[in-house]
Amino acid sequence: MTACKTGSCLRQCVGGTVMRYLLGVDFGGGSSKATLLGEDGKVYAVSSQEYPTYYPCNGWAEQDAEDSYDALVKNIRKILRVSHVKPEQVVALALDAATHTAVLVGADDRPVRRSIYWTDLRSEPQANRLKEDPEIVQECYNTPGSLWTLPQLIWRSENEPDVLAKTRKVMAVKDYLRFRLTGDFVTDRIEAMGFLLFDARRNRWSQRLCSLAGLSLSVLPPVVDPLQKLSPLTAQALEDTGLCAETTVIAGATDTAMEVYAAGAGRPGQATVKLATAGRICAVTDHAVVDPRLVTYRHVVDGLWYPGTATKSCAASNRWYRDTFGGSFESLAREAGQVARGCEGLYFHPYLQGEMTPYLDDKLRASFVGAAAFHTKAHFSRAVMEGVAYSMKDGFATLVQLGIAPASATALGGGAKNPLWRQMLADMLNIPLKTVANADSSLGSAMLAGVACGVFESHQDAVNRCTCVTGETFPDPQGVAFYEERFQTYLAIQKALAPIYHAM
């Protein structure tokens, strides 16, 4: 990881030769982002396209893969248009997306149904049944919950058997979109773990787990390395995107894996702290850490892992608060900055959709506790930010207990751009938080594509060229002591209210 570069270079040339470019496209909760990366490590263009999430019933959340494909096409075409880069200069392409959102594809190679998005809660009963099977954690390295594909598929088998009867292929979102580009039916070794159908010990799909969902192994894709080069773009893909036939498409990996990669966290002891729709703390290790409170995945670098914690409604809490009570993110942050630490006794627990680490409890709900007549909107604005940070501290305690808590980390996500929120988190976790110029998933995918096709010599070369540290936020000793004391009250409130939410 290097300090940020200065100076300028010609857009079309580097070292007297024609510049080569790399394209990474990410698919998040509500939008797709594409990044055009030059071989000099600079970002030359970005594009973003939104798409809807559908909520047909209370607690349900669905997405349509065709909406994502439309966003993919629009993003690539816009990148080419605004950058003035020739299609033949885009030497490689990689996609990434959130895990756990399965696209069920029929005989016509199109989705038979909207996908169950990972925030969907409908499969909680199926997940609870799976928790009674201790072999699943040992086999998959992760604990069943409603966000995983296996319980979602079991829900389908019990409630929509006609949908599974029509299914000929089961794909992750990014794999379906790449299938539309190349015709290759594959997934990568990181994405495969997100299905909760993959035997992580033996690196293969589990026949036993597939049978629980009534699936044949034949509907699951072959598993390849994230760097695997795939088939050329199809004639239809060339027409749709405007790319050229020489652009190499690689397998790619998941969004979190690509964020960790783009942040330069590629050695044991390094870590990332993400303030985005969901909150994540990922600690890089040289071994799998299997614990029911963690989400554990392989790293894109062979031999490494990134076990971590997850706060289900992180920036999503801030967005909900803005949309419900009015204002802009900027105005709410200004108001929050006018209130002292602790919000004069007001607490917020961000369990809008239940909680993941360390509770794995879909029945928990959000709450403001301690409100008094003197509290203003500014107090509530700050309480939301502090509540999310407390929740991440709650998960961080698990990493401390397991001996894998990092001594420092790189802050990622839109929330990390807010200095006040970033300082809160540094104080809560009591570790320095670096910031980088670009560390989103689409950049990581572009970097990975560069390694796969030889534009970058190695993973470390890609990080050295592309990852630029812009600053560091250090914990304030007074803030550390203050939040450590108040954290005990935060935990007591959670413990007291959990039985009430279960009864509700």
Short mmCIF file of C-alpha atoms in Angstrom, two decimals:
data_model
loop_
_atom_site.label_atom_id
_atom_site.label_comp_id
_atom_site.label_asym_id
_atom_site.label_seq_id
_atom_site.Cartn_x
_atom_site.Cartn_y
_atom_site.Cartn_z
CA MET A 1 0.00 0.00 0.00
CA THR A 2 1.47 3.35 -1.01
CA ALA A 3 0.89 7.00 -0.35
CA CYS A 4 -1.34 8.70 -2.91
CA LYS A 5 0.35 9.53 -6.20
CA THR A 6 0.46 13.06 -7.58
CA GLY A 7 1.00 14.43 -11.03
CA SER A 8 -0.73 13.63 -14.28
CA CYS A 9 -0.32 11.32 -17.23
CA LEU A 10 -1.69 11.02 -20.70
CA ARG A 11 -5.04 9.22 -20.81
CA GLN A 12 -4.23 7.08 -23.80
CA CYS A 13 -0.52 6.40 -23.29
CA VAL A 14 1.86 5.21 -20.61
CA GLY A 15 5.57 4.97 -21.19
CA GLY A 16 5.03 5.76 -24.87
CA THR A 17 2.74 2.80 -25.45
CA VAL A 18 -1.03 2.55 -25.64
CA MET A 19 -2.60 2.47 -22.17
CA ARG A 20 -4.32 -0.72 -21.11
CA TYR A 21 -7.46 -0.52 -19.01
CA LEU A 22 -9.29 -2.85 -16.66
CA LEU A 23 -12.99 -2.85 -15.87
CA GLY A 24 -14.58 -3.92 -12.60
CA VAL A 25 -18.34 -3.91 -12.02
CA ASP A 26 -19.97 -4.35 -8.61
CA PHE A 27 -23.62 -5.12 -7.79
CA GLY A 28 -24.72 -3.92 -4.38
CA GLY A 29 -27.97 -3.62 -2.51
CA GLY A 30 -29.52 -0.90 -4.64
CA SER A 31 -27.09 -0.05 -7.41
CA SER A 32 -24.26 -1.20 -9.63
CA LYS A 33 -20.94 0.63 -9.86
CA ALA A 34 -18.37 0.26 -12.61
CA THR A 35 -14.74 1.42 -12.34
CA LEU A 36 -12.32 1.86 -15.22
CA LEU A 37 -8.77 1.37 -13.96
CA GLY A 38 -5.62 2.21 -15.91
CA GLU A 39 -2.50 0.06 -15.79
CA ASP A 40 -0.84 3.01 -14.03
CA GLY A 41 -3.12 2.37 -11.04
CA LYS A 42 -5.34 5.40 -11.56
CA VAL A 43 -9.12 5.41 -11.84
CA TYR A 44 -10.20 7.05 -15.11
CA ALA A 45 -13.96 6.76 -14.99
CA VAL A 46 -16.79 5.50 -12.81
CA SER A 47 -20.45 4.94 -13.48
CA SER A 48 -23.38 3.98 -11.27
CA GLN A 49 -26.85 2.71 -12.07
CA GLU A 50 -29.64 2.07 -9.57
CA TYR A 51 -32.11 -0.81 -9.60
CA PRO A 52 -35.01 -1.68 -7.31
CA THR A 53 -35.41 -4.09 -4.44
CA TYR A 54 -38.94 -5.46 -4.23
CA TYR A 55 -40.80 -6.01 -0.94
CA PRO A 56 -43.86 -8.16 -1.76
CA CYS A 57 -44.54 -9.08 1.90
CA ASN A 58 -43.45 -7.93 5.33
CA GLY A 59 -39.94 -9.25 5.94
CA TRP A 60 -39.39 -10.23 2.31
CA ALA A 61 -36.86 -8.68 -0.05
CA GLU A 62 -36.37 -9.68 -3.67
CA GLN A 63 -34.30 -8.56 -6.64
CA ASP A 64 -34.61 -9.23 -10.36
CA ALA A 65 -31.39 -10.30 -12.06
CA GLU A 66 -32.63 -8.76 -15.30
CA ASP A 67 -32.59 -5.35 -13.60
CA SER A 68 -28.96 -6.00 -12.68
CA TYR A 69 -28.10 -7.00 -16.25
CA ASP A 70 -29.63 -3.78 -17.55
CA ALA A 71 -27.50 -1.84 -15.05
CA LEU A 72 -24.40 -3.75 -16.18
CA VAL A 73 -24.96 -2.85 -19.81
CA LYS A 74 -25.68 0.81 -19.07
CA ASN A 75 -22.62 1.12 -16.83
CA ILE A 76 -20.21 -0.35 -19.38
CA ARG A 77 -21.58 1.78 -22.21
CA LYS A 78 -21.39 4.92 -20.08
CA ILE A 79 -17.81 4.13 -19.02
CA LEU A 80 -16.76 3.81 -22.66
CA ARG A 81 -18.62 6.98 -23.60
CA VAL A 82 -17.36 9.31 -20.87
CA SER A 83 -13.77 8.01 -20.83
CA HIS A 84 -13.30 8.05 -24.63
CA VAL A 85 -11.35 4.82 -24.15
CA LYS A 86 -11.46 2.51 -27.16
CA PRO A 87 -13.09 -0.89 -26.51
CA GLU A 88 -9.92 -2.69 -27.60
CA GLN A 89 -7.99 -0.97 -24.79
CA VAL A 90 -10.17 -2.67 -22.15
CA VAL A 91 -8.12 -5.80 -21.77
CA ALA A 92 -10.01 -7.52 -18.92
CA LEU A 93 -13.29 -7.47 -17.04
CA ALA A 94 -14.42 -8.88 -13.68
CA LEU A 95 -17.74 -8.71 -11.84
CA ASP A 96 -18.58 -8.99 -8.15
CA ALA A 97 -21.77 -8.89 -6.08
CA ALA A 98 -23.18 -9.59 -2.64
CA THR A 99 -23.30 -13.25 -1.67
CA HIS A 100 -26.31 -15.40 -0.75
CA THR A 101 -28.66 -14.10 -3.48
CA ALA A 102 -29.33 -17.12 -5.69
CA VAL A 103 -30.60 -16.76 -9.25
CA LEU A 104 -32.70 -19.78 -10.24
CA VAL A 105 -32.40 -20.29 -13.99
CA GLY A 106 -34.77 -22.31 -16.14
CA ALA A 107 -34.41 -24.26 -19.38
CA ASP A 108 -34.43 -21.01 -21.37
CA ASP A 109 -31.37 -19.76 -19.41
CA ARG A 110 -33.40 -16.97 -17.81
CA PRO A 111 -34.52 -16.56 -14.17
CA VAL A 112 -37.69 -18.45 -13.30
CA ARG A 113 -38.40 -16.15 -10.34
CA ARG A 114 -37.08 -13.04 -8.65
CA SER A 115 -34.18 -13.83 -6.34
CA ILE A 116 -34.52 -13.87 -2.57
CA TYR A 117 -32.18 -11.08 -1.42
CA TRP A 118 -29.90 -11.75 1.53
CA THR A 119 -31.78 -9.37 3.88
CA ASP A 120 -34.99 -11.40 3.39
CA LEU A 121 -36.26 -13.02 6.60
CA ARG A 122 -38.78 -15.56 5.27
CA SER A 123 -36.49 -18.56 5.69
CA GLU A 124 -35.85 -18.01 9.41
CA PRO A 125 -37.81 -21.16 10.42
CA GLN A 126 -35.82 -23.27 7.95
CA ALA A 127 -32.56 -21.74 9.20
CA ASN A 128 -33.50 -22.49 12.81
CA ARG A 129 -34.07 -26.13 11.90
CA LEU A 130 -30.68 -26.26 10.22
CA LYS A 131 -29.00 -24.86 13.34
CA GLU A 132 -29.87 -28.13 15.06
CA ASP A 133 -27.45 -29.90 12.72
CA PRO A 134 -23.94 -29.34 14.19
CA GLU A 135 -22.27 -30.86 11.14
CA ILE A 136 -23.21 -27.86 8.99
CA VAL A 137 -20.87 -25.49 10.81
CA GLN A 138 -18.04 -28.01 10.63
CA GLU A 139 -18.70 -28.62 6.95
CA CYS A 140 -19.37 -25.07 5.75
CA TYR A 141 -17.46 -23.08 8.42
CA ASN A 142 -20.55 -20.89 8.88
CA THR A 143 -23.76 -21.00 10.92
CA PRO A 144 -27.17 -21.20 9.21
CA GLY A 145 -29.24 -18.05 9.13
CA SER A 146 -31.95 -16.60 6.92
CA LEU A 147 -29.38 -14.80 4.75
CA TRP A 148 -27.82 -18.06 3.44
CA THR A 149 -28.90 -19.76 0.22
CA LEU A 150 -29.56 -23.23 1.68
CA PRO A 151 -32.46 -22.20 3.98
CA GLN A 152 -33.84 -20.00 1.20
CA LEU A 153 -33.88 -23.00 -1.15
CA ILE A 154 -35.54 -25.15 1.49
CA TRP A 155 -38.21 -22.45 1.84
CA ARG A 156 -38.70 -22.62 -1.94
CA SER A 157 -39.07 -26.41 -1.81
CA GLU A 158 -41.70 -26.14 0.92
CA ASN A 159 -43.62 -23.16 -0.44
CA GLU A 160 -42.87 -22.86 -4.18
CA PRO A 161 -41.99 -26.38 -5.35
CA ASP A 162 -42.99 -25.44 -8.91
CA VAL A 163 -40.15 -22.90 -8.97
CA LEU A 164 -37.53 -25.50 -8.07
CA ALA A 165 -39.07 -27.95 -10.53
CA LYS A 166 -38.38 -25.45 -13.33
CA THR A 167 -34.82 -24.73 -12.13
CA ARG A 168 -31.98 -26.09 -14.25
CA LYS A 169 -29.12 -23.97 -12.87
CA VAL A 170 -28.52 -22.23 -9.53
CA MET A 171 -26.18 -19.25 -9.76
CA ALA A 172 -24.98 -16.35 -7.67
CA VAL A 173 -25.90 -12.93 -9.05
CA LYS A 174 -22.52 -12.05 -10.49
CA ASP A 175 -22.22 -15.54 -11.97
CA TYR A 176 -25.55 -15.20 -13.75
CA LEU A 177 -24.55 -11.82 -15.16
CA ARG A 178 -21.22 -13.22 -16.32
CA PHE A 179 -23.11 -16.21 -17.78
CA ARG A 180 -25.02 -13.69 -19.88
CA LEU A 181 -21.69 -12.31 -21.11
CA THR A 182 -19.77 -15.52 -21.83
CA GLY A 183 -22.09 -18.50 -21.51
CA ASP A 184 -19.86 -20.01 -18.79
CA PHE A 185 -21.71 -21.75 -15.96
CA VAL A 186 -19.15 -21.50 -13.12
CA THR A 187 -18.64 -19.92 -9.73
CA ASP A 188 -15.52 -19.15 -7.71
CA ARG A 189 -14.27 -20.80 -4.52
CA ILE A 190 -15.18 -17.77 -2.38
CA GLU A 191 -18.70 -17.32 -3.76
CA ALA A 192 -19.36 -21.04 -3.37
CA MET A 193 -19.07 -20.74 0.42
CA GLY A 194 -21.97 -18.27 0.45
CA PHE A 195 -24.45 -20.93 -0.65
CA LEU A 196 -24.05 -22.98 2.57
CA LEU A 197 -23.99 -25.94 0.21
CA PHE A 198 -20.21 -26.14 -0.14
CA ASP A 199 -18.01 -28.47 1.88
CA ALA A 200 -15.17 -26.09 2.76
CA ARG A 201 -13.05 -28.92 4.15
CA ARG A 202 -13.03 -30.86 0.90
CA ASN A 203 -13.54 -27.97 -1.55
CA ARG A 204 -16.59 -29.46 -3.21
CA TRP A 205 -20.38 -29.25 -3.18
CA SER A 206 -22.00 -31.30 -0.44
CA GLN A 207 -24.42 -33.94 -1.67
CA ARG A 208 -25.87 -34.17 1.83
CA LEU A 209 -26.71 -30.47 2.02
CA CYS A 210 -28.06 -30.34 -1.53
CA SER A 211 -30.43 -33.17 -0.68
CA LEU A 212 -31.86 -31.10 2.19
CA ALA A 213 -33.11 -28.62 -0.41
CA GLY A 214 -34.18 -31.32 -2.84
CA LEU A 215 -31.47 -30.31 -5.32
CA SER A 216 -29.34 -32.35 -7.65
CA LEU A 217 -25.64 -31.54 -7.78
CA SER A 218 -26.09 -31.06 -11.54
CA VAL A 219 -27.80 -27.69 -11.01
CA LEU A 220 -24.76 -26.26 -9.22
CA PRO A 221 -21.84 -24.72 -11.16
CA PRO A 222 -18.28 -26.04 -11.30
CA VAL A 223 -16.03 -24.19 -8.85
CA VAL A 224 -12.97 -22.37 -10.21
CA ASP A 225 -10.30 -19.96 -8.97
CA PRO A 226 -11.25 -16.25 -8.95
CA LEU A 227 -8.41 -15.59 -11.43
CA GLN A 228 -9.69 -18.16 -13.93
CA LYS A 229 -9.98 -16.81 -17.47
CA LEU A 230 -13.29 -17.70 -19.07
CA SER A 231 -14.76 -17.88 -22.56
CA PRO A 232 -14.78 -14.87 -24.91
CA LEU A 233 -17.70 -12.45 -24.85
CA THR A 234 -20.63 -13.74 -26.88
CA ALA A 235 -21.93 -11.93 -29.96
CA GLN A 236 -24.95 -10.77 -27.94
CA ALA A 237 -22.75 -9.48 -25.14
CA LEU A 238 -20.59 -7.56 -27.62
CA GLU A 239 -23.71 -5.95 -29.06
CA ASP A 240 -25.13 -5.16 -25.63
CA THR A 241 -22.01 -3.70 -24.00
CA GLY A 242 -19.95 -2.22 -26.83
CA LEU A 243 -16.84 -4.08 -25.67
CA CYS A 244 -14.56 -5.95 -28.05
CA ALA A 245 -14.01 -9.67 -28.51
CA GLU A 246 -10.44 -9.47 -27.16
CA THR A 247 -11.55 -8.37 -23.67
CA THR A 248 -10.74 -11.17 -21.23
CA VAL A 249 -13.45 -12.07 -18.70
CA ILE A 250 -12.34 -13.66 -15.43
CA ALA A 251 -14.31 -15.52 -12.78
CA GLY A 252 -14.01 -12.82 -10.10
CA ALA A 253 -15.24 -13.11 -6.51
CA THR A 254 -17.63 -11.62 -3.95
CA ASP A 255 -18.07 -7.95 -3.08
CA THR A 256 -16.54 -8.18 0.40
CA ALA A 257 -13.57 -10.17 -0.87
CA MET A 258 -12.95 -7.48 -3.46
CA GLU A 259 -13.26 -4.65 -0.91
CA VAL A 260 -10.75 -6.32 1.39
CA TYR A 261 -8.47 -6.80 -1.61
CA ALA A 262 -8.79 -3.21 -2.87
CA ALA A 263 -8.04 -1.89 0.62
CA GLY A 264 -4.69 -3.66 0.53
CA ALA A 265 -5.54 -6.10 3.36
CA GLY A 266 -3.63 -9.05 1.96
CA ARG A 267 -1.51 -10.26 4.89
CA PRO A 268 -2.38 -11.85 8.24
CA GLY A 269 -3.08 -9.21 10.88
CA GLN A 270 -4.45 -6.68 8.40
CA ALA A 271 -8.15 -5.82 8.47
CA THR A 272 -10.98 -3.69 7.12
CA VAL A 273 -13.86 -1.95 8.90
CA LYS A 274 -16.80 -1.22 6.63
CA LEU A 275 -19.59 1.30 7.23
CA ALA A 276 -21.97 0.56 4.38
CA THR A 277 -25.51 -0.85 4.05
CA ALA A 278 -24.26 -3.61 6.32
CA GLY A 279 -21.30 -3.17 8.65
CA ARG A 280 -18.38 -5.59 8.41
CA ILE A 281 -15.12 -6.07 10.25
CA CYS A 282 -12.87 -8.48 8.35
CA ALA A 283 -9.63 -9.72 9.89
CA VAL A 284 -7.16 -11.43 7.54
CA THR A 285 -5.81 -14.73 8.89
CA ASP A 286 -3.71 -17.60 7.59
CA HIS A 287 -6.28 -20.18 8.70
CA ALA A 288 -10.03 -20.65 8.83
CA VAL A 289 -11.58 -19.43 12.08
CA VAL A 290 -14.77 -21.39 12.67
CA ASP A 291 -17.09 -19.86 15.25
CA PRO A 292 -20.89 -19.56 15.16
CA ARG A 293 -20.65 -15.80 15.72
CA LEU A 294 -18.47 -15.20 12.66
CA VAL A 295 -18.87 -15.15 8.90
CA THR A 296 -15.80 -16.91 7.48
CA TYR A 297 -14.63 -16.86 3.87
CA ARG A 298 -11.52 -17.61 1.89
CA HIS A 299 -9.44 -14.63 0.78
CA VAL A 300 -8.65 -14.09 -2.89
CA VAL A 301 -4.97 -14.65 -2.00
CA ASP A 302 -4.32 -18.39 -1.75
CA GLY A 303 -3.93 -19.64 1.81
CA LEU A 304 -5.57 -16.64 3.46
CA TRP A 305 -9.03 -16.15 5.00
CA TYR A 306 -11.09 -13.20 6.18
CA PRO A 307 -13.25 -14.24 9.13
CA GLY A 308 -15.30 -11.34 10.38
CA THR A 309 -18.30 -9.85 12.05
CA ALA A 310 -21.43 -8.41 10.49
CA THR A 311 -23.85 -5.69 11.59
CA LYS A 312 -26.98 -6.16 9.51
CA SER A 313 -28.25 -2.54 9.42
CA CYS A 314 -25.28 -0.20 9.43
CA ALA A 315 -25.60 2.69 6.97
CA ALA A 316 -29.05 1.21 6.32
CA SER A 317 -30.00 2.55 9.77
CA ASN A 318 -28.82 6.01 8.83
CA ARG A 319 -30.75 5.83 5.55
CA TRP A 320 -33.90 4.63 7.34
CA TYR A 321 -33.61 7.48 9.83
CA ARG A 322 -33.15 10.06 7.06
CA ASP A 323 -36.04 8.71 4.99
CA THR A 324 -38.37 8.46 7.99
CA PHE A 325 -37.60 11.69 9.83
CA GLY A 326 -36.32 13.93 7.03
CA GLY A 327 -33.14 15.82 6.26
CA SER A 328 -30.04 14.95 4.29
CA PHE A 329 -27.04 12.91 5.34
CA GLU A 330 -25.04 16.12 5.48
CA SER A 331 -27.53 18.00 7.67
CA LEU A 332 -27.99 15.04 10.01
CA ALA A 333 -24.21 14.72 10.42
CA ARG A 334 -23.93 18.45 11.20
CA GLU A 335 -26.65 18.14 13.83
CA ALA A 336 -25.02 15.07 15.35
CA GLY A 337 -21.71 16.91 15.61
CA GLN A 338 -23.34 19.51 17.87
CA VAL A 339 -24.26 16.92 20.50
CA ALA A 340 -21.87 15.62 23.15
CA ARG A 341 -20.75 11.99 23.30
CA GLY A 342 -23.42 9.75 24.72
CA CYS A 343 -26.35 11.87 23.51
CA GLU A 344 -27.16 12.71 27.14
CA GLY A 345 -28.37 9.20 27.89
CA LEU A 346 -30.10 8.36 24.59
CA TYR A 347 -29.28 4.93 23.08
CA PHE A 348 -30.12 3.36 19.73
CA HIS A 349 -29.88 -0.34 18.83
CA PRO A 350 -29.76 -0.80 15.01
CA TYR A 351 -31.70 -4.05 14.76
CA LEU A 352 -34.05 -2.94 11.98
CA GLN A 353 -33.86 -6.38 10.35
CA GLY A 354 -32.66 -8.42 13.29
CA GLU A 355 -28.94 -8.77 13.93
CA MET A 356 -26.08 -10.95 12.81
CA THR A 357 -22.87 -10.86 14.88
CA PRO A 358 -22.81 -11.81 17.68
CA TYR A 359 -26.50 -12.73 18.16
CA LEU A 360 -27.63 -14.35 14.89
CA ASP A 361 -31.16 -13.32 15.83
CA ASP A 362 -33.71 -12.23 13.21
CA LYS A 363 -36.27 -11.39 15.91
CA LEU A 364 -34.36 -8.49 17.45
CA ARG A 365 -35.73 -5.05 16.59
CA ALA A 366 -34.39 -1.51 16.66
CA SER A 367 -35.07 0.81 19.57
CA PHE A 368 -34.40 4.24 21.00
CA VAL A 369 -34.04 4.00 24.79
CA GLY A 370 -33.65 6.80 27.32
CA ALA A 371 -35.48 9.58 25.47
CA ALA A 372 -36.35 12.62 27.61
CA ALA A 373 -38.18 15.88 26.97
CA PHE A 374 -34.96 17.80 26.42
CA HIS A 375 -33.71 15.53 23.65
CA THR A 376 -33.76 17.11 20.18
CA LYS A 377 -33.57 15.69 16.70
CA ALA A 378 -29.82 16.26 16.85
CA HIS A 379 -29.60 13.86 19.80
CA PHE A 380 -31.47 11.19 17.83
CA SER A 381 -29.25 11.79 14.79
CA ARG A 382 -26.13 11.18 16.84
CA ALA A 383 -27.70 8.24 18.68
CA VAL A 384 -28.20 6.42 15.37
CA MET A 385 -24.53 6.83 14.50
CA GLU A 386 -23.37 5.81 17.97
CA GLY A 387 -25.77 2.84 18.02
CA VAL A 388 -24.29 1.45 14.81
CA ALA A 389 -20.77 1.94 16.19
CA TYR A 390 -21.77 0.18 19.44
CA SER A 391 -23.13 -2.72 17.39
CA MET A 392 -19.84 -3.02 15.55
CA LYS A 393 -17.98 -2.85 18.87
CA ASP A 394 -20.24 -5.68 20.06
CA GLY A 395 -19.02 -7.79 17.14
CA PHE A 396 -15.41 -6.66 17.56
CA ALA A 397 -15.46 -8.12 21.08
CA THR A 398 -15.85 -11.54 19.46
CA LEU A 399 -12.64 -11.02 17.47
CA VAL A 400 -10.89 -10.01 20.69
CA GLN A 401 -12.10 -13.17 22.45
CA LEU A 402 -10.88 -15.32 19.55
CA GLY A 403 -7.47 -13.62 19.46
CA ILE A 404 -7.80 -12.28 15.92
CA ALA A 405 -8.69 -8.64 16.61
CA PRO A 406 -6.57 -6.32 14.45
CA ALA A 407 -4.33 -3.60 15.88
CA SER A 408 -5.40 -1.26 13.06
CA ALA A 409 -7.69 -1.39 10.04
CA THR A 410 -8.69 0.37 6.84
CA ALA A 411 -12.08 2.10 6.95
CA LEU A 412 -14.35 1.41 3.97
CA GLY A 413 -17.83 2.34 2.78
CA GLY A 414 -19.84 5.52 2.44
CA GLY A 415 -20.20 5.93 6.20
CA ALA A 416 -16.43 5.96 6.64
CA LYS A 417 -16.26 9.19 4.65
CA ASN A 418 -18.00 10.94 7.58
CA PRO A 419 -15.20 12.15 9.93
CA LEU A 420 -17.50 12.16 12.97
CA TRP A 421 -18.67 8.57 12.42
CA ARG A 422 -15.13 7.43 11.66
CA GLN A 423 -13.87 8.99 14.90
CA MET A 424 -16.67 7.32 16.87
CA LEU A 425 -15.67 3.97 15.45
CA ALA A 426 -11.95 4.50 16.12
CA ASP A 427 -12.83 5.34 19.73
CA MET A 428 -15.23 2.42 20.10
CA LEU A 429 -12.77 -0.15 18.70
CA ASN A 430 -9.70 1.62 20.13
CA ILE A 431 -7.69 1.13 16.95
CA PRO A 432 -6.41 3.54 14.25
CA LEU A 433 -8.44 3.58 11.05
CA LYS A 434 -6.70 4.34 7.76
CA THR A 435 -8.58 5.82 4.82
CA VAL A 436 -7.76 5.16 1.18
CA ALA A 437 -8.60 7.02 -2.01
CA ASN A 438 -10.57 4.14 -3.53
CA ALA A 439 -11.40 0.81 -1.94
CA ASP A 440 -14.75 -0.26 -3.25
CA SER A 441 -15.56 -3.64 -4.72
CA SER A 442 -15.51 -2.54 -8.35
CA LEU A 443 -11.93 -1.30 -7.96
CA GLY A 444 -10.94 -4.62 -6.40
CA SER A 445 -12.50 -6.49 -9.32
CA ALA A 446 -10.56 -4.34 -11.78
CA MET A 447 -7.34 -4.99 -9.85
CA LEU A 448 -8.01 -8.73 -9.84
CA ALA A 449 -8.66 -8.66 -13.59
CA GLY A 450 -5.30 -6.93 -14.00
CA VAL A 451 -3.49 -9.68 -12.12
CA ALA A 452 -5.30 -12.39 -14.09
CA CYS A 453 -4.28 -10.99 -17.46
CA GLY A 454 -0.74 -9.93 -16.53
CA VAL A 455 -1.19 -6.17 -16.41
CA PHE A 456 -0.08 -6.41 -12.76
CA GLU A 457 2.69 -8.84 -11.85
CA SER A 458 1.12 -10.01 -8.59
CA HIS A 459 -1.51 -9.21 -5.99
CA GLN A 460 1.01 -7.07 -4.12
CA ASP A 461 1.95 -5.23 -7.32
CA ALA A 462 -1.73 -4.43 -7.87
CA VAL A 463 -2.02 -3.08 -4.32
CA ASN A 464 1.19 -1.07 -4.63
CA ARG A 465 -0.05 0.60 -7.81
CA CYS A 466 -3.72 1.09 -6.99
CA THR A 467 -4.23 1.45 -3.23
CA CYS A 468 -3.46 4.95 -1.95
CA VAL A 469 -3.58 5.85 1.76
CA THR A 470 -5.09 9.31 2.25
CA GLY A 471 -5.21 9.64 6.03
CA GLU A 472 -5.53 7.99 9.43
CA THR A 473 -7.96 8.51 12.30
CA PHE A 474 -6.53 7.74 15.74
CA PRO A 475 -8.60 6.86 18.81
CA ASP A 476 -9.09 9.66 21.32
CA PRO A 477 -8.24 8.32 24.82
CA GLN A 478 -11.13 10.27 26.34
CA GLY A 479 -13.55 8.86 23.76
CA VAL A 480 -12.20 5.34 24.29
CA ALA A 481 -12.80 5.51 28.04
CA PHE A 482 -16.22 7.14 27.66
CA TYR A 483 -17.60 4.61 25.19
CA GLU A 484 -16.15 1.62 27.05
CA GLU A 485 -18.12 2.64 30.14
CA ARG A 486 -21.36 3.35 28.22
CA PHE A 487 -21.01 0.12 26.24
CA GLN A 488 -22.04 -1.85 29.31
CA THR A 489 -25.38 -0.03 29.35
CA TYR A 490 -25.79 -0.71 25.62
CA LEU A 491 -25.32 -4.45 26.31
CA ALA A 492 -27.71 -4.38 29.28
CA ILE A 493 -30.45 -2.82 27.14
CA GLN A 494 -29.99 -5.47 24.45
CA LYS A 495 -30.20 -8.26 27.04
CA ALA A 496 -33.32 -6.79 28.63
CA LEU A 497 -35.24 -6.19 25.41
CA ALA A 498 -34.37 -9.40 23.53
CA PRO A 499 -37.00 -11.53 25.38
CA ILE A 500 -39.64 -8.88 24.71
CA TYR A 501 -38.91 -8.92 20.97
CA HIS A 502 -39.10 -12.70 20.93
CA ALA A 503 -42.45 -12.56 22.70
CA MET A 504 -43.73 -10.01 20.17
#
